Amino acid sequence: MKYNSVFDIIGPVMIGPSSSHTAGSVKIGQTARNLFKQQPDKVDIYLYGSFKETYKGHKTDVALIGGVLGFSTEDSRIKNAYEEAEKANMHVKIIEMPEEKSHPNTAILHLFKGDDTLMVEVVSIGGGMIQVVSINDYPISLSGNLHSLLVFHKDSFGTIANVTSILKDEALNIGTMNVSRKEVGQTALMTIEIDSKCDESTVKRIEQVEGVERVIELKGKEA
């Protein structure tokens, strides 16, 4: 594994015993909340593999809930995340899953608020770092470190070119890009990580592209 700094090795400053099971779990919760763009009224948390086996001892569930509530890794309120969720009128359900995933530190968070729902599958890869591997069952690969745009769009000719043309006009460099779809001609998901933050007017231009149904903007720590 390539490390960018000593902090990737010793892990972040945090409340909790484990960089992967606790600090990484806080970031998983934070990322799910940021993608949902609001605090949910309800969140179902599915735990797999090592997360399922050790979450009570490592307080992985507490960390995930704290992240969904918007707490940082050093926030002392994480220790009382269940109580804080109750104060915020956020119902939490933890579900232990018997099947295995490709990574042992896997959690799926299903967030609800009114008619809005979002399902996010994320793995904790160590040192407080994570990887988003699917959103609403669309396979993706997203670190959460770079500024990202998730563009749900009709799987039709020219849509991808029109979106990337806007990024070119705004002098925004694409770091990584992935497109996934479930069926030909139906809704597809374009995931774009860019090297710098884009402004609101750029997002609005993308939303107006023919075929684009929804744009989710995720601000990364390096943007």
mmCIF file of C-alpha atoms in Angstrom:
data_model
loop_
_atom_site.group_PDB
_atom_site.id
_atom_site.type_symbol
_atom_site.label_atom_id
_atom_site.label_comp_id
_atom_site.label_asym_id
_atom_site.label_seq_id
_atom_site.Cartn_x
_atom_site.Cartn_y
_atom_site.Cartn_z
ATOM 1 C CA MET A 1 0.000 0.000 0.000
ATOM 2 C CA LYS A 2 1.235 3.514 -0.823
ATOM 3 C CA TYR A 3 1.169 5.971 2.083
ATOM 4 C CA ASN A 4 0.985 9.729 1.535
ATOM 5 C CA SER A 5 1.982 10.694 5.069
ATOM 6 C CA VAL A 6 2.866 9.292 8.491
ATOM 7 C CA PHE A 7 -0.792 9.818 9.492
ATOM 8 C CA ASP A 8 -1.819 7.129 6.999
ATOM 9 C CA ILE A 9 0.284 4.706 9.087
ATOM 10 C CA ILE A 10 -0.470 5.749 12.686
ATOM 11 C CA GLY A 11 -4.081 6.685 11.960
ATOM 12 C CA PRO A 12 -6.122 9.794 12.748
ATOM 13 C CA VAL A 13 -6.857 11.495 16.049
ATOM 14 C CA MET A 14 -10.102 9.912 17.136
ATOM 15 C CA ILE A 15 -12.535 8.791 19.803
ATOM 16 C CA GLY A 16 -12.415 4.990 19.817
ATOM 17 C CA PRO A 17 -10.002 2.043 19.660
ATOM 18 C CA SER A 18 -9.551 1.312 15.946
ATOM 19 C CA SER A 19 -8.683 3.352 12.856
ATOM 20 C CA SER A 20 -10.517 0.958 10.525
ATOM 21 C CA HIS A 21 -13.422 -0.089 12.762
ATOM 22 C CA THR A 22 -13.989 3.235 14.513
ATOM 23 C CA ALA A 23 -12.427 6.215 12.715
ATOM 24 C CA GLY A 24 -13.162 4.712 9.305
ATOM 25 C CA SER A 25 -16.714 4.020 10.411
ATOM 26 C CA VAL A 26 -17.213 7.656 11.411
ATOM 27 C CA LYS A 27 -16.130 8.658 7.908
ATOM 28 C CA ILE A 28 -18.505 6.088 6.396
ATOM 29 C CA GLY A 29 -21.384 7.683 8.296
ATOM 30 C CA GLN A 30 -20.275 11.200 7.378
ATOM 31 C CA THR A 31 -20.004 10.288 3.694
ATOM 32 C CA ALA A 32 -23.456 8.680 3.649
ATOM 33 C CA ARG A 33 -24.928 11.801 5.278
ATOM 34 C CA ASN A 34 -23.119 14.102 2.822
ATOM 35 C CA LEU A 35 -24.387 12.095 -0.147
ATOM 36 C CA PHE A 36 -27.927 12.190 1.266
ATOM 37 C CA LYS A 37 -27.608 15.989 1.699
ATOM 38 C CA GLN A 38 -29.620 15.941 4.927
ATOM 39 C CA GLN A 39 -29.909 14.195 8.248
ATOM 40 C CA PRO A 40 -32.176 11.158 7.877
ATOM 41 C CA ASP A 41 -35.186 10.408 10.047
ATOM 42 C CA LYS A 42 -34.251 6.737 9.879
ATOM 43 C CA VAL A 43 -31.119 4.740 9.023
ATOM 44 C CA ASP A 44 -30.803 0.973 8.676
ATOM 45 C CA ILE A 45 -27.184 -0.149 9.065
ATOM 46 C CA TYR A 46 -26.176 -3.567 7.697
ATOM 47 C CA LEU A 47 -22.869 -4.949 9.008
ATOM 48 C CA TYR A 48 -20.823 -7.665 7.288
ATOM 49 C CA GLY A 49 -17.759 -9.759 8.068
ATOM 50 C CA SER A 50 -15.379 -8.326 10.634
ATOM 51 C CA PHE A 51 -17.687 -5.357 11.215
ATOM 52 C CA LYS A 52 -20.472 -7.756 12.208
ATOM 53 C CA GLU A 53 -18.226 -9.871 14.447
ATOM 54 C CA THR A 54 -16.481 -7.066 16.370
ATOM 55 C CA TYR A 55 -18.729 -4.005 16.233
ATOM 56 C CA LYS A 56 -19.826 -4.244 19.856
ATOM 57 C CA GLY A 57 -16.261 -4.253 21.165
ATOM 58 C CA HIS A 58 -14.899 -1.696 18.718
ATOM 59 C CA LYS A 59 -18.004 0.504 18.904
ATOM 60 C CA THR A 60 -18.345 0.424 15.113
ATOM 61 C CA ASP A 61 -22.096 0.942 15.379
ATOM 62 C CA VAL A 62 -21.595 3.972 17.639
ATOM 63 C CA ALA A 63 -19.047 5.412 15.192
ATOM 64 C CA LEU A 64 -21.337 4.914 12.177
ATOM 65 C CA ILE A 65 -24.234 6.615 13.953
ATOM 66 C CA GLY A 66 -21.975 9.480 15.041
ATOM 67 C CA GLY A 67 -20.868 9.986 11.448
ATOM 68 C CA VAL A 68 -24.460 10.052 10.179
ATOM 69 C CA LEU A 69 -25.173 12.685 12.845
ATOM 70 C CA GLY A 70 -22.323 14.775 11.403
ATOM 71 C CA PHE A 71 -19.802 14.269 14.227
ATOM 72 C CA SER A 72 -16.056 14.337 13.485
ATOM 73 C CA THR A 73 -13.663 11.589 14.613
ATOM 74 C CA GLU A 74 -12.519 13.610 17.655
ATOM 75 C CA ASP A 75 -16.023 14.587 18.817
ATOM 76 C CA SER A 76 -16.647 13.253 22.336
ATOM 77 C CA ARG A 77 -20.386 12.964 21.615
ATOM 78 C CA ILE A 78 -19.672 9.868 19.515
ATOM 79 C CA LYS A 79 -19.516 7.810 22.732
ATOM 80 C CA ASN A 80 -23.193 8.625 23.313
ATOM 81 C CA ALA A 81 -24.278 8.364 19.663
ATOM 82 C CA TYR A 82 -27.391 6.280 20.390
ATOM 83 C CA GLU A 83 -28.607 8.897 22.867
ATOM 84 C CA GLU A 84 -27.690 11.711 20.465
ATOM 85 C CA ALA A 85 -29.637 9.994 17.670
ATOM 86 C CA GLU A 86 -32.677 9.755 19.937
ATOM 87 C CA LYS A 87 -32.385 13.483 20.725
ATOM 88 C CA ALA A 88 -32.254 14.188 16.981
ATOM 89 C CA ASN A 89 -35.335 11.983 16.349
ATOM 90 C CA MET A 90 -33.262 9.684 14.142
ATOM 91 C CA HIS A 91 -34.326 6.041 14.384
ATOM 92 C CA VAL A 92 -31.425 3.579 14.048
ATOM 93 C CA LYS A 93 -31.544 -0.153 13.316
ATOM 94 C CA ILE A 94 -28.427 -2.373 13.283
ATOM 95 C CA ILE A 95 -28.692 -5.541 11.189
ATOM 96 C CA GLU A 96 -26.056 -8.317 11.364
ATOM 97 C CA MET A 97 -25.675 -9.927 7.939
ATOM 98 C CA PRO A 98 -24.603 -13.600 7.669
ATOM 99 C CA GLU A 99 -23.250 -13.466 4.113
ATOM 100 C CA GLU A 100 -19.740 -12.317 3.226
ATOM 101 C CA LYS A 101 -18.710 -9.337 1.114
ATOM 102 C CA SER A 102 -15.498 -8.923 -0.875
ATOM 103 C CA HIS A 103 -14.067 -6.812 1.977
ATOM 104 C CA PRO A 104 -14.529 -7.811 5.655
ATOM 105 C CA ASN A 105 -15.043 -4.219 6.843
ATOM 106 C CA THR A 106 -18.235 -3.562 4.889
ATOM 107 C CA ALA A 107 -21.303 -1.585 5.901
ATOM 108 C CA ILE A 108 -24.434 -0.718 3.949
ATOM 109 C CA LEU A 109 -26.365 2.318 5.145
ATOM 110 C CA HIS A 110 -29.969 2.810 4.005
ATOM 111 C CA LEU A 111 -31.100 6.349 4.805
ATOM 112 C CA PHE A 112 -34.694 7.578 4.819
ATOM 113 C CA LYS A 113 -36.388 10.969 5.126
ATOM 114 C CA GLY A 114 -39.951 11.294 3.901
ATOM 115 C CA ASP A 115 -39.986 10.028 0.316
ATOM 116 C CA ASP A 116 -36.197 10.430 -0.039
ATOM 117 C CA THR A 117 -34.042 7.318 0.297
ATOM 118 C CA LEU A 118 -30.412 6.490 -0.391
ATOM 119 C CA MET A 119 -28.497 3.225 -0.037
ATOM 120 C CA VAL A 120 -24.708 3.392 0.206
ATOM 121 C CA GLU A 121 -22.239 0.503 0.460
ATOM 122 C CA VAL A 122 -18.853 1.479 1.890
ATOM 123 C CA VAL A 123 -15.729 -0.361 3.064
ATOM 124 C CA SER A 124 -13.153 0.795 5.611
ATOM 125 C CA ILE A 125 -9.701 0.067 4.163
ATOM 126 C CA GLY A 126 -7.528 1.101 7.127
ATOM 127 C CA GLY A 127 -6.002 4.234 8.612
ATOM 128 C CA GLY A 128 -9.389 5.916 8.702
ATOM 129 C CA MET A 129 -9.676 5.692 4.902
ATOM 130 C CA ILE A 130 -12.771 4.386 3.104
ATOM 131 C CA GLN A 131 -14.020 3.385 -0.332
ATOM 132 C CA VAL A 132 -17.614 3.831 -1.515
ATOM 133 C CA VAL A 133 -18.332 0.766 -3.663
ATOM 134 C CA SER A 134 -21.999 1.247 -4.566
ATOM 135 C CA ILE A 135 -24.831 3.769 -4.414
ATOM 136 C CA ASN A 136 -28.404 2.523 -4.873
ATOM 137 C CA ASP A 137 -26.877 -0.734 -6.192
ATOM 138 C CA TYR A 138 -24.838 1.074 -8.869
ATOM 139 C CA PRO A 139 -21.209 -0.122 -8.585
ATOM 140 C CA ILE A 140 -18.742 2.755 -8.159
ATOM 141 C CA SER A 141 -15.304 3.434 -6.681
ATOM 142 C CA LEU A 142 -15.085 6.636 -4.653
ATOM 143 C CA SER A 143 -12.582 7.544 -1.931
ATOM 144 C CA GLY A 144 -14.313 10.643 -0.605
ATOM 145 C CA ASN A 145 -10.974 12.490 -0.596
ATOM 146 C CA LEU A 146 -11.445 14.408 -3.840
ATOM 147 C CA HIS A 147 -14.338 16.636 -4.843
ATOM 148 C CA SER A 148 -16.833 14.424 -6.651
ATOM 149 C CA LEU A 149 -19.935 14.657 -8.814
ATOM 150 C CA LEU A 150 -22.408 11.798 -9.051
ATOM 151 C CA VAL A 151 -24.592 12.285 -12.110
ATOM 152 C CA PHE A 152 -27.664 10.069 -12.522
ATOM 153 C CA HIS A 153 -28.668 10.241 -16.181
ATOM 154 C CA LYS A 154 -30.506 8.463 -18.960
ATOM 155 C CA ASP A 155 -28.267 5.963 -20.706
ATOM 156 C CA SER A 156 -28.363 7.800 -24.038
ATOM 157 C CA PHE A 157 -25.926 8.940 -26.709
ATOM 158 C CA GLY A 158 -24.059 12.197 -26.032
ATOM 159 C CA THR A 159 -24.927 12.730 -22.358
ATOM 160 C CA ILE A 160 -21.454 11.878 -21.057
ATOM 161 C CA ALA A 161 -19.792 14.073 -23.675
ATOM 162 C CA ASN A 162 -22.063 17.007 -22.825
ATOM 163 C CA VAL A 163 -21.268 16.738 -19.098
ATOM 164 C CA THR A 164 -17.503 16.466 -19.593
ATOM 165 C CA SER A 165 -17.652 19.379 -22.034
ATOM 166 C CA ILE A 166 -18.990 21.576 -19.231
ATOM 167 C CA LEU A 167 -16.094 20.530 -16.982
ATOM 168 C CA LYS A 168 -13.694 21.390 -19.819
ATOM 169 C CA ASP A 169 -15.303 24.838 -20.208
ATOM 170 C CA GLU A 170 -14.791 25.435 -16.466
ATOM 171 C CA ALA A 171 -11.150 24.232 -16.614
ATOM 172 C CA LEU A 172 -11.884 21.421 -14.131
ATOM 173 C CA ASN A 173 -9.512 18.479 -14.450
ATOM 174 C CA ILE A 174 -10.981 14.975 -14.105
ATOM 175 C CA GLY A 175 -8.971 12.719 -11.791
ATOM 176 C CA THR A 176 -11.083 9.584 -12.194
ATOM 177 C CA MET A 177 -14.340 8.810 -13.950
ATOM 178 C CA ASN A 178 -16.619 5.787 -13.999
ATOM 179 C CA VAL A 179 -19.971 5.065 -15.628
ATOM 180 C CA SER A 180 -22.228 2.204 -14.504
ATOM 181 C CA ARG A 181 -25.693 1.094 -15.555
ATOM 182 C CA LYS A 182 -28.117 -1.675 -14.694
ATOM 183 C CA GLU A 183 -29.884 -1.940 -18.059
ATOM 184 C CA VAL A 184 -29.243 -0.528 -21.523
ATOM 185 C CA GLY A 185 -31.247 2.639 -22.128
ATOM 186 C CA GLN A 186 -32.285 3.060 -18.500
ATOM 187 C CA THR A 187 -30.768 5.230 -15.748
ATOM 188 C CA ALA A 188 -26.974 5.175 -15.476
ATOM 189 C CA LEU A 189 -24.604 6.693 -12.924
ATOM 190 C CA MET A 190 -21.613 8.804 -13.896
ATOM 191 C CA THR A 191 -19.077 9.213 -11.051
ATOM 192 C CA ILE A 192 -16.487 11.948 -11.557
ATOM 193 C CA GLU A 193 -13.661 12.894 -9.180
ATOM 194 C CA ILE A 194 -12.126 16.281 -9.987
ATOM 195 C CA ASP A 195 -8.954 17.951 -8.750
ATOM 196 C CA SER A 196 -10.594 21.136 -7.480
ATOM 197 C CA LYS A 197 -13.925 22.333 -6.172
ATOM 198 C CA CYS A 198 -16.565 23.371 -8.692
ATOM 199 C CA ASP A 199 -19.018 26.149 -7.990
ATOM 200 C CA GLU A 200 -22.789 25.960 -7.805
ATOM 201 C CA SER A 201 -23.291 27.406 -11.278
ATOM 202 C CA THR A 202 -21.331 24.492 -12.792
ATOM 203 C CA VAL A 203 -23.546 21.980 -10.994
ATOM 204 C CA LYS A 204 -26.641 23.789 -12.263
ATOM 205 C CA ARG A 205 -25.311 23.677 -15.844
ATOM 206 C CA ILE A 206 -24.848 19.908 -15.537
ATOM 207 C CA GLU A 207 -28.347 19.506 -14.092
ATOM 208 C CA GLN A 208 -29.728 21.218 -17.211
ATOM 209 C CA VAL A 209 -28.040 18.809 -19.648
ATOM 210 C CA GLU A 210 -30.609 16.787 -21.580
ATOM 211 C CA GLY A 211 -30.885 13.327 -20.054
ATOM 212 C CA VAL A 212 -29.480 14.285 -16.628
ATOM 213 C CA GLU A 213 -31.926 13.329 -13.861
ATOM 214 C CA ARG A 214 -30.054 14.197 -10.668
ATOM 215 C CA VAL A 215 -26.636 15.478 -9.552
ATOM 216 C CA ILE A 216 -25.121 14.774 -6.123
ATOM 217 C CA GLU A 217 -22.102 16.842 -5.174
ATOM 218 C CA LEU A 218 -19.652 15.441 -2.596
ATOM 219 C CA LYS A 219 -17.013 17.804 -1.223
ATOM 220 C CA GLY A 220 -13.744 16.001 -0.570
ATOM 221 C CA LYS A 221 -11.129 16.954 2.017
ATOM 222 C CA GLU A 222 -8.626 17.834 -0.718
ATOM 223 C CA ALA A 223 -11.004 20.031 -2.752
#
